[in-house]
mmCIF file of C-alpha atoms and ligand atoms in Angstrom:
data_model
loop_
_atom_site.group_PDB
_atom_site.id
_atom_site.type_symbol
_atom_site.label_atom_id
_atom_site.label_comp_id
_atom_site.label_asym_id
_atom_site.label_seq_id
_atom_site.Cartn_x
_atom_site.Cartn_y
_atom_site.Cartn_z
ATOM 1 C CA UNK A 1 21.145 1.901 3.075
ATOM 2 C CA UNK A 2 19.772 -1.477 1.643
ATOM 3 C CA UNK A 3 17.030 -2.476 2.691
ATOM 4 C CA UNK A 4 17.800 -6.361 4.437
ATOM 5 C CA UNK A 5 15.989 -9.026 3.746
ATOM 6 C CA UNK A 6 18.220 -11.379 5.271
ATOM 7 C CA UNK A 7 16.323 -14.334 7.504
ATOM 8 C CA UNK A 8 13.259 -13.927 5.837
ATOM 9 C CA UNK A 9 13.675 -15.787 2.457
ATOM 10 C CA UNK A 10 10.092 -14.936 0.986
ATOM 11 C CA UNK A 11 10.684 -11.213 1.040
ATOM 12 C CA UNK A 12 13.579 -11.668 -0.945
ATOM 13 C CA UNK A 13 10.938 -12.470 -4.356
ATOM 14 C CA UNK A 14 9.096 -9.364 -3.152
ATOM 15 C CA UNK A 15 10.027 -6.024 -5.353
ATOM 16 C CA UNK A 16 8.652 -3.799 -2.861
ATOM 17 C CA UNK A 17 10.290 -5.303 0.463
ATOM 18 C CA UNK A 18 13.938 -4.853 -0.706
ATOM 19 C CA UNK A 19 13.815 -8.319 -3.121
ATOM 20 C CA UNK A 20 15.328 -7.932 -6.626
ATOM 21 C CA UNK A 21 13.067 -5.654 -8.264
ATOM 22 C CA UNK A 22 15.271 -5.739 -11.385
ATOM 23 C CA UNK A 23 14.193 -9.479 -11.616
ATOM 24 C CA UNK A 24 10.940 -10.092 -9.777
ATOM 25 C CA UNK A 25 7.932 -8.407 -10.266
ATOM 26 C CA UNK A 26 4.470 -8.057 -8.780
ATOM 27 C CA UNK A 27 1.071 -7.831 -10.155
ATOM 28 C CA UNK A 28 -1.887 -5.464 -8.471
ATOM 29 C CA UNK A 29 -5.425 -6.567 -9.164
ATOM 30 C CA UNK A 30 -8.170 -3.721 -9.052
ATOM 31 C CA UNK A 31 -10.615 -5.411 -7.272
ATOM 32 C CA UNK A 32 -11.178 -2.820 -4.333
ATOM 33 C CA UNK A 33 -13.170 -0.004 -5.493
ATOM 34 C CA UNK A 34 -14.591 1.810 -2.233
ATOM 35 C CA UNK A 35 -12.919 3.656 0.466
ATOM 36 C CA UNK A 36 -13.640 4.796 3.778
ATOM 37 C CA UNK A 37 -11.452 7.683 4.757
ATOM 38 C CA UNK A 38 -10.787 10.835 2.407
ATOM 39 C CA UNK A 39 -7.093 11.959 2.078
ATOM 40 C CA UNK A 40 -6.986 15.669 1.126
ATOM 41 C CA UNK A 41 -4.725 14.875 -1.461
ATOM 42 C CA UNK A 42 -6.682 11.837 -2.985
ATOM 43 C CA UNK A 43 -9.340 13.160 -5.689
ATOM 44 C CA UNK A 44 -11.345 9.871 -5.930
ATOM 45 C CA UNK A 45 -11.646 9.843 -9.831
ATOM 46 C CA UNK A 46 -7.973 7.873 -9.458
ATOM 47 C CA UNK A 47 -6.459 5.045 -8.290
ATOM 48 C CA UNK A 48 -5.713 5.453 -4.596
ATOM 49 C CA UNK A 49 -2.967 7.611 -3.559
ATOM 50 C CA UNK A 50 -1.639 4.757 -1.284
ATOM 51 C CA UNK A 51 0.173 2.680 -3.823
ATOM 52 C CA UNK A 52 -1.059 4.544 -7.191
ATOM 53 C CA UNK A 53 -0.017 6.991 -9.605
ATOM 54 C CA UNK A 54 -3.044 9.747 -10.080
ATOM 55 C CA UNK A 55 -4.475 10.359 -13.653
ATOM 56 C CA UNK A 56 -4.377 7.342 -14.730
ATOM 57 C CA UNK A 57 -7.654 4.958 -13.469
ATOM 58 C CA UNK A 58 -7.773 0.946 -13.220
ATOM 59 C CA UNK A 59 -10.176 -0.816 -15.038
ATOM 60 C CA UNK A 60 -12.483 -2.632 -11.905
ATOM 61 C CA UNK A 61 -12.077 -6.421 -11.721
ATOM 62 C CA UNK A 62 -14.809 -8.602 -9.834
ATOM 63 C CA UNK A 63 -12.366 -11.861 -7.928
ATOM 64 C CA UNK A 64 -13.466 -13.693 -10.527
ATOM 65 C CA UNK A 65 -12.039 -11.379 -13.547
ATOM 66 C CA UNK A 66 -9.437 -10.876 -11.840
ATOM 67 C CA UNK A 67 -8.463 -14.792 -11.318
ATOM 68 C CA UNK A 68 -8.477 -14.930 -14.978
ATOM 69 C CA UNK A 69 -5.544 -12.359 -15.078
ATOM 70 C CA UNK A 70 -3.763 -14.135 -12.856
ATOM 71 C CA UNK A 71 -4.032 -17.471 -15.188
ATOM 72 C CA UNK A 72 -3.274 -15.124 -18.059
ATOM 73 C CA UNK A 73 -0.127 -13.693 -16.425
ATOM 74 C CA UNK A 74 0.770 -16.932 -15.121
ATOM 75 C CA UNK A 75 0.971 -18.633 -18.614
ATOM 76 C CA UNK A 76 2.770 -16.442 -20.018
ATOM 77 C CA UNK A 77 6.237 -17.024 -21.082
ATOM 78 C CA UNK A 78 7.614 -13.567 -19.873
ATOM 79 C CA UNK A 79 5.541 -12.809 -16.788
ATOM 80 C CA UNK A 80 4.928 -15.794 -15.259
ATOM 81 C CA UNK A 81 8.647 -16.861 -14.032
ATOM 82 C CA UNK A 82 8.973 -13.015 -13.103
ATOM 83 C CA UNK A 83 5.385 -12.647 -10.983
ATOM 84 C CA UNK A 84 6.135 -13.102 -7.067
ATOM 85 C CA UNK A 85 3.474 -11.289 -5.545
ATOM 86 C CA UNK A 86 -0.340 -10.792 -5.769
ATOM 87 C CA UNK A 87 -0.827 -7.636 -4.605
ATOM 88 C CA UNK A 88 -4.019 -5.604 -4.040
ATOM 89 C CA UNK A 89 -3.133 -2.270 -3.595
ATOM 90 C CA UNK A 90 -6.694 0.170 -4.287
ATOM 91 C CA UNK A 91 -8.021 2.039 -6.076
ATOM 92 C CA UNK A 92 -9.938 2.744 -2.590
ATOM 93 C CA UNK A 93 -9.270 0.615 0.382
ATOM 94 C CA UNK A 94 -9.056 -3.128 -0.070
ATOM 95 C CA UNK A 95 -10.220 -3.883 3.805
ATOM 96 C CA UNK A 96 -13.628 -1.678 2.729
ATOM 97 C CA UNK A 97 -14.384 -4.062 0.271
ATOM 98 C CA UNK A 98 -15.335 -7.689 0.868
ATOM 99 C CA UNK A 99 -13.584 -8.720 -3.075
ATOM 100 C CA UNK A 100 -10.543 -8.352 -1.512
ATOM 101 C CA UNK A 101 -10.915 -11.442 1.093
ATOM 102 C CA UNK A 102 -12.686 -13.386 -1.602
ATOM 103 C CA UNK A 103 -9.849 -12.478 -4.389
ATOM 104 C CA UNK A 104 -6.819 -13.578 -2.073
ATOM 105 C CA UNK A 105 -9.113 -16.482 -1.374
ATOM 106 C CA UNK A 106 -8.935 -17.973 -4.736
ATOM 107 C CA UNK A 107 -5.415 -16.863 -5.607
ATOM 108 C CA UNK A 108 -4.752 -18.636 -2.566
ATOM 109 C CA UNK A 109 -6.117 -22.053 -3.747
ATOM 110 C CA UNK A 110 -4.628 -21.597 -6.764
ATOM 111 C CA UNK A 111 -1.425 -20.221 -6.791
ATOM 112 C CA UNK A 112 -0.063 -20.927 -3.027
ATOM 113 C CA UNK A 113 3.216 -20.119 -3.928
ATOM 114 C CA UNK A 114 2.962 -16.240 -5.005
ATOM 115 C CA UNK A 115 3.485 -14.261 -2.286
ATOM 116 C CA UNK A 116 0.105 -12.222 -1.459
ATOM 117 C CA UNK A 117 0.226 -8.488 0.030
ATOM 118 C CA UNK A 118 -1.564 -5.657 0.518
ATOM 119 C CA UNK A 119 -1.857 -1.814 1.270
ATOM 120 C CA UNK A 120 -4.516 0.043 3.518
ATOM 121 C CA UNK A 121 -5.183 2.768 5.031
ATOM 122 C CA UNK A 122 -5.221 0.630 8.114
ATOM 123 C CA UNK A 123 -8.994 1.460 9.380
ATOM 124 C CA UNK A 124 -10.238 -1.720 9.427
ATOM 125 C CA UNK A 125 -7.350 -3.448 10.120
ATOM 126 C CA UNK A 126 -7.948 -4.540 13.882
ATOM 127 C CA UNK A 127 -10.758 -6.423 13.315
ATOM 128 C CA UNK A 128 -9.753 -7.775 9.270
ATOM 129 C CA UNK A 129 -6.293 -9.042 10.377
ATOM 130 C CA UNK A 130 -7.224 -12.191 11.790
ATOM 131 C CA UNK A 131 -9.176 -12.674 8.786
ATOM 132 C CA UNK A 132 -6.191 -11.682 6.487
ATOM 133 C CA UNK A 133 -3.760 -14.467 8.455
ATOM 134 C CA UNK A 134 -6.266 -17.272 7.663
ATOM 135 C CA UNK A 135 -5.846 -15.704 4.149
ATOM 136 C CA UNK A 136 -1.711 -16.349 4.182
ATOM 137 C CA UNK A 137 -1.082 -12.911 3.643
ATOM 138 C CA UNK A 138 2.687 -12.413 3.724
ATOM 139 C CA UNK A 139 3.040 -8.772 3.319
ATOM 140 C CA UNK A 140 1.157 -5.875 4.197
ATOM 141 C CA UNK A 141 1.759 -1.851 3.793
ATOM 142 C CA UNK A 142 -0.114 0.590 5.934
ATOM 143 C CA UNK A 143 -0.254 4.669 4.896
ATOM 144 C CA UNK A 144 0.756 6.621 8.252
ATOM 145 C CA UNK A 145 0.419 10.331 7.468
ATOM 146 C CA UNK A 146 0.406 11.660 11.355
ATOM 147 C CA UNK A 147 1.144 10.936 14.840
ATOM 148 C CA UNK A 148 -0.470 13.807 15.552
ATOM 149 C CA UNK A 149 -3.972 13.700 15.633
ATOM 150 C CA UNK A 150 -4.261 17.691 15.030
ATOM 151 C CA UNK A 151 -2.002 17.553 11.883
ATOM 152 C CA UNK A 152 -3.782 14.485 11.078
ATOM 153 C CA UNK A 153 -6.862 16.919 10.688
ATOM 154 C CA UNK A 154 -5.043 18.791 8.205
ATOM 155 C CA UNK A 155 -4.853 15.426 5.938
ATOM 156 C CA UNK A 156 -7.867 13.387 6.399
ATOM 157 C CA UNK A 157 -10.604 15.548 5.889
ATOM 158 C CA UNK A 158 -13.450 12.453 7.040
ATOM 159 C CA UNK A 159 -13.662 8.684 7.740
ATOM 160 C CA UNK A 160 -16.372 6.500 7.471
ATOM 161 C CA UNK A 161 -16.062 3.888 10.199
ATOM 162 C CA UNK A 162 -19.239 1.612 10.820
ATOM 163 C CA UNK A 163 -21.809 3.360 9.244
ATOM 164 C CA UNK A 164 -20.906 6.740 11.289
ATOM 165 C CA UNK A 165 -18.828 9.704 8.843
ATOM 166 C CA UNK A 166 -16.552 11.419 11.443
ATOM 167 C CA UNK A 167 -14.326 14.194 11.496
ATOM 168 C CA UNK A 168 -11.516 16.511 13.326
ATOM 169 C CA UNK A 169 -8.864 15.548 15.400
ATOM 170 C CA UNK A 170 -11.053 12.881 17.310
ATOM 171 C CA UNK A 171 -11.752 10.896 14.228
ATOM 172 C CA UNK A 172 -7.904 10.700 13.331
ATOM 173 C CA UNK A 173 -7.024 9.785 16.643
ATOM 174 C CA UNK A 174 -9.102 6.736 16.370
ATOM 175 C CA UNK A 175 -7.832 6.412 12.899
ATOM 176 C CA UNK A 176 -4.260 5.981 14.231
ATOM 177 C CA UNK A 177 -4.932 4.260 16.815
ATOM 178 C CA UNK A 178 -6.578 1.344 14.708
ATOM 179 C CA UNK A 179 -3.623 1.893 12.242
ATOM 180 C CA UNK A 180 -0.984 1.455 14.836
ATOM 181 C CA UNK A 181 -2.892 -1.111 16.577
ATOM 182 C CA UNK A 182 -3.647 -3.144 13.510
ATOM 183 C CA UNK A 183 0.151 -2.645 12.227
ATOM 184 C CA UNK A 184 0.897 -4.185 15.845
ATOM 185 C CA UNK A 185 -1.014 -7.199 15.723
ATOM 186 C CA UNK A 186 0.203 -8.065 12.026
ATOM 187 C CA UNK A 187 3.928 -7.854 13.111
ATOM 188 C CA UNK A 188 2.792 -10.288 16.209
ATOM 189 C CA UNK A 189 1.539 -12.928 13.183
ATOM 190 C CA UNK A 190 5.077 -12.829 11.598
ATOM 191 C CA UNK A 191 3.709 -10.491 8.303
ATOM 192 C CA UNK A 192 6.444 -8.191 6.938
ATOM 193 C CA UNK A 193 5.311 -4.592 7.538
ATOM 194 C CA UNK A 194 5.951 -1.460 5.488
ATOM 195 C CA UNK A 195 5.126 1.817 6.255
ATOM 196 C CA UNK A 196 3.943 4.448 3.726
ATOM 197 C CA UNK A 197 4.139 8.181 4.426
ATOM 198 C CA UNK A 198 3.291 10.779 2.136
ATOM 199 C CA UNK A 199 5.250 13.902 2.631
ATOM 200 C CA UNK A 200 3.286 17.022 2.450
ATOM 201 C CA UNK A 201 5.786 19.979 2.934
ATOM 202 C CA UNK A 202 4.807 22.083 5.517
ATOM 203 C CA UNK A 203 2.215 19.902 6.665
ATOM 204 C CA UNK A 204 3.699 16.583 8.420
ATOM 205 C CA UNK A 205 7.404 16.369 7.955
ATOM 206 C CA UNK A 206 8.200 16.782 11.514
ATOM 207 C CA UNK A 207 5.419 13.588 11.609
ATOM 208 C CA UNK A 208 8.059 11.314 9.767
ATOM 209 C CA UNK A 209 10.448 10.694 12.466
ATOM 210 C CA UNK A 210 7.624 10.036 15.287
ATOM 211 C CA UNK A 211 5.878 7.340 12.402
ATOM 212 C CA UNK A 212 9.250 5.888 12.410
ATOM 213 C CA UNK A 213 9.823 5.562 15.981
ATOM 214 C CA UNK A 214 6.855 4.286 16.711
ATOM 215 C CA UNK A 215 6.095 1.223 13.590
ATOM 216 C CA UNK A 216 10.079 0.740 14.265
ATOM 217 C CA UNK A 217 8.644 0.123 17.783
ATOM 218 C CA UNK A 218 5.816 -2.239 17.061
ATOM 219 C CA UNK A 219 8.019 -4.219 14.288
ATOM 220 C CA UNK A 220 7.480 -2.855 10.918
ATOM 221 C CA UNK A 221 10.479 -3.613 8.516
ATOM 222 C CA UNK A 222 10.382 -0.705 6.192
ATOM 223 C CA UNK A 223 9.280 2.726 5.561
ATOM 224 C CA UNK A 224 8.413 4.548 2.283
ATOM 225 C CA UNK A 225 8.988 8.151 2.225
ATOM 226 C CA UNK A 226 6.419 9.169 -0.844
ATOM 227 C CA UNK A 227 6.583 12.834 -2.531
ATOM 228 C CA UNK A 228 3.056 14.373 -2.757
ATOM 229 C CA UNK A 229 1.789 14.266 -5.929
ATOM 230 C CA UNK A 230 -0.762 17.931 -5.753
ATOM 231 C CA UNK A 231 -4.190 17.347 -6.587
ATOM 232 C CA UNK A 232 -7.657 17.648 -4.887
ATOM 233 C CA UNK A 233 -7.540 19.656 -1.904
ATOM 234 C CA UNK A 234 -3.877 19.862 -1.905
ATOM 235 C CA UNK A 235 -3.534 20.632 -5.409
ATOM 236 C CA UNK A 236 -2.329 24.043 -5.114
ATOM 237 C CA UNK A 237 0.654 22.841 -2.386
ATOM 238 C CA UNK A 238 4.323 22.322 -3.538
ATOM 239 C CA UNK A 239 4.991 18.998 -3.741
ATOM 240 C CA UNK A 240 9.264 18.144 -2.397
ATOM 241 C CA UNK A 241 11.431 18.358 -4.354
ATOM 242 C CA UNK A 242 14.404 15.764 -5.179
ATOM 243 C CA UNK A 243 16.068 17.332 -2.466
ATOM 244 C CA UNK A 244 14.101 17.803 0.322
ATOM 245 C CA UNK A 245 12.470 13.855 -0.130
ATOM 246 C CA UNK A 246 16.537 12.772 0.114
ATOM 247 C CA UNK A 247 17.104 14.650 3.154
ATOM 248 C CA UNK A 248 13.753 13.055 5.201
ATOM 249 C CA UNK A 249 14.780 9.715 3.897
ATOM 250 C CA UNK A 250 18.352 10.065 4.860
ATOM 251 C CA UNK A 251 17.399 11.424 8.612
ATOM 252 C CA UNK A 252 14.530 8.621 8.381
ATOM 253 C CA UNK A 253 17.023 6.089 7.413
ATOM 254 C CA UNK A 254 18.813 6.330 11.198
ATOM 255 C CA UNK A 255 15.725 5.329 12.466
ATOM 256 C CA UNK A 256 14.291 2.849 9.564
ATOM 257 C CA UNK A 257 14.825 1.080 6.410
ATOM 258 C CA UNK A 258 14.276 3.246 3.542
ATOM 259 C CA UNK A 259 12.748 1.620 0.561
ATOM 260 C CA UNK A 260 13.635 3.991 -2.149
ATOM 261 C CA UNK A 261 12.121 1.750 -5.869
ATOM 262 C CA UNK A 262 8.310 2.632 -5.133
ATOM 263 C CA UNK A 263 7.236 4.123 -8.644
ATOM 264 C CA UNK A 264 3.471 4.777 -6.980
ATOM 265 C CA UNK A 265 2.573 2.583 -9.557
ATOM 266 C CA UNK A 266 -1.442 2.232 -11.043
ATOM 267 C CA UNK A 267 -3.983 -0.706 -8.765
ATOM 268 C CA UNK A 268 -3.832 -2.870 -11.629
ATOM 269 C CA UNK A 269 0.119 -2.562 -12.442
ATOM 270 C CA UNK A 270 1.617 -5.963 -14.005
ATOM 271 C CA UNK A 271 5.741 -6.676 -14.247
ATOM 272 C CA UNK A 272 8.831 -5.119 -13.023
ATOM 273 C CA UNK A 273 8.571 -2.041 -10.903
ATOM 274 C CA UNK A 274 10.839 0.089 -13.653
ATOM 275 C CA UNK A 275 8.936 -1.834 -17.003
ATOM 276 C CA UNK A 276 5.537 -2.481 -16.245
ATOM 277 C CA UNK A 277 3.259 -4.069 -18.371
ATOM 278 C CA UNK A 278 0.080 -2.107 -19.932
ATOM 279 C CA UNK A 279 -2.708 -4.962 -19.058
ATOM 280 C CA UNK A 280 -3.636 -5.111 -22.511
ATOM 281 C CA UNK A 281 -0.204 -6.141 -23.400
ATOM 282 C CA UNK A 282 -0.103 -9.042 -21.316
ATOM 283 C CA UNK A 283 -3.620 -9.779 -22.656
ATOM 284 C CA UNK A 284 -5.213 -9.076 -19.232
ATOM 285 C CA UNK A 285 -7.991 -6.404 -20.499
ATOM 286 C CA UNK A 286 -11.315 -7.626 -21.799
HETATM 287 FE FE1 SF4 B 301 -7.855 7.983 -1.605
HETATM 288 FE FE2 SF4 B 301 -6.515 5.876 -0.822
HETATM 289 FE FE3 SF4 B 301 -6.837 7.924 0.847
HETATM 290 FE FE4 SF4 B 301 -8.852 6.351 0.229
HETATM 291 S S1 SF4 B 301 -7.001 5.765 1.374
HETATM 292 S S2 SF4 B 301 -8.892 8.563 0.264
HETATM 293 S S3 SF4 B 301 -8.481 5.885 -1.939
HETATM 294 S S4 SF4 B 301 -5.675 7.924 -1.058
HETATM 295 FE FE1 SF4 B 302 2.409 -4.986 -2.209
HETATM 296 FE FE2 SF4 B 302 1.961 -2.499 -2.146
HETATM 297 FE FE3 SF4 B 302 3.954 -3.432 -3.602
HETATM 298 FE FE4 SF4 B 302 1.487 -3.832 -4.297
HETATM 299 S S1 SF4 B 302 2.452 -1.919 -4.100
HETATM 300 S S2 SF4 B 302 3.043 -5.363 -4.271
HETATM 301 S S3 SF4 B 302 0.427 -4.051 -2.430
HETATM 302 S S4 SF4 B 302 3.807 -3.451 -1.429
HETATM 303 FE FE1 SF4 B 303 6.086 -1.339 -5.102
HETATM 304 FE FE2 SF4 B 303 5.592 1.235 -4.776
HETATM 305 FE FE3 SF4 B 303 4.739 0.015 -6.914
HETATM 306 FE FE4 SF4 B 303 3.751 -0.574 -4.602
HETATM 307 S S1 SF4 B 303 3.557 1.342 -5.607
HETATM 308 S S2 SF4 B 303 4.347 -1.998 -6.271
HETATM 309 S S3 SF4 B 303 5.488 -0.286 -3.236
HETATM 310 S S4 SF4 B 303 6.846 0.294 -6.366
#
């Protein structure tokens, strides 16, 4: 099925919300270095797993670097008609990291018309979404591994919330509760929501249809089914294969829009999701 955008004209610019991403294109600034949770399956030497490809690490950007990529993009013949959305996307959580208010901030000032989004891990987000409205942010996309606290366990091996590092089934719990909380109150502000899922076989599959259910519930728009990619403490576990990922999405898809394009691309990504730019190409690295 394909994924509607109809009644919400923005989205259509937005490559990763069912827009045209043969035609419009997004750019990720890298401006979010910390985290505050551990996936097993994250090994921190790499862009985060939530919206990045592994092995291949971003090159930092402080708001202010990273405005003058977005001026550089912006002038440029082929990227800047194609650029609809500021995104910033790792590599560790953008709500841990104060560069990511400032960042949309300026982009905000300057370029009101791109669309700005962003992907968490959802910790933080209760108390940063009133923060992020006042920002404009248009489009956000929260990682839901669990429903389950207890498999949850098996995923997140720690978080870090307010100075305190918690574990076990207790610290997930509160985990998804702020994610589904947060993902609730962003829906309520009129954001378009998408939820990622990574699927670990054997680990949370029978989580995917209880995540749909319930962001379905509380007014998400999409859901992105993503294959794990082994390393770190899952790196010995069989990833899906083609055939497995089809069949979750296809179940998935009675309960959810499937958004099938995501190429888990790198934090600092720049173009079309299929063709993306290398930042040095588009002049963007120092
Ligand atoms: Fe890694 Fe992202 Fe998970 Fe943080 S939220 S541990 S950066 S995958
Ligand atoms: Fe937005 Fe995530 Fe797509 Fe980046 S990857 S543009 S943050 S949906
Ligand atoms: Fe879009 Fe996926 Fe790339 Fe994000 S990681 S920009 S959702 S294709």
């Amino acid at each position: 099925m394909a994924n509607s955008c109809s009644g919400n004209n923005k989205m259509q610019g937005h490559p990763c919300f069912g827009g045209n991403h043969h035609q419009n294109g997004r750019m990720h600034l890298a401006v979010a270095p910390r985290c505050n949770i551990k996936c097993g399956y994250c090994s921190r030497r790499h862009d985060c797993a939530n919206e990045s490809r592994p092995g291949v690490t971003s090159r930092l950007l402080t708001p202010e670097e990273a405005m003058v990529k977005v001026r550089e993009v912006m002038a440029s013949k082929v990227l800047g008609s194609m650029i609809k959305v500021v995104g910033i996307a790792g590599p560790g959580d953008p709500l841990a990291n104060e560069e990511t208010f400032e960042t949309f901030r300026q982009v905000g000032e300057e370029f009101p018309h791109l669309i700005k989004c962003m992907s968490t891990n959802g910790l933080l987000l209760p108390e940063k979404i009133d923060l992020l409205q006042e920002l404009g942010l248009h489009s956000l996309t929260v990682t839901i591994n669990a429903i389950d606290p207890a498999v949850g366990a098996k995923i997140y091996s720690h978080i870090l919330y307010h100075g305190r590092k918690l574990n076990g089934p207790q610290a997930v719990e509160m985990l998804i509760a702020n994610q589904l909380a947060g993902l609730k109150k962003a829906a309520e502000f009129g954001m378009t929501i998408k939820v990622n899922t990574v699927l670990i076989p054997g680990v949370n599959e029978g989580q995917v249809p209880l995540i749909a259910e319930k962001v379905k519930a509380l007014g998400a728009f999409v859901m992105n089914v993503l294959p794990l990619i082994p390393q770190a403490d899952f790196a010995a576990h069989l990833p899906p294969t083609e055939a497995q990922l089809e069949e979750v999405r296809r179940a998935n898809e009675r309960i959810i829009g499937q958004f099938r394009h995501c190429r888990q691309c790198r934090a600092d990504a720049v173009g079309l999701l299929d063709t993306d730019f290398k930042a040095a190409e588009v002049g963007c690295a120092a």
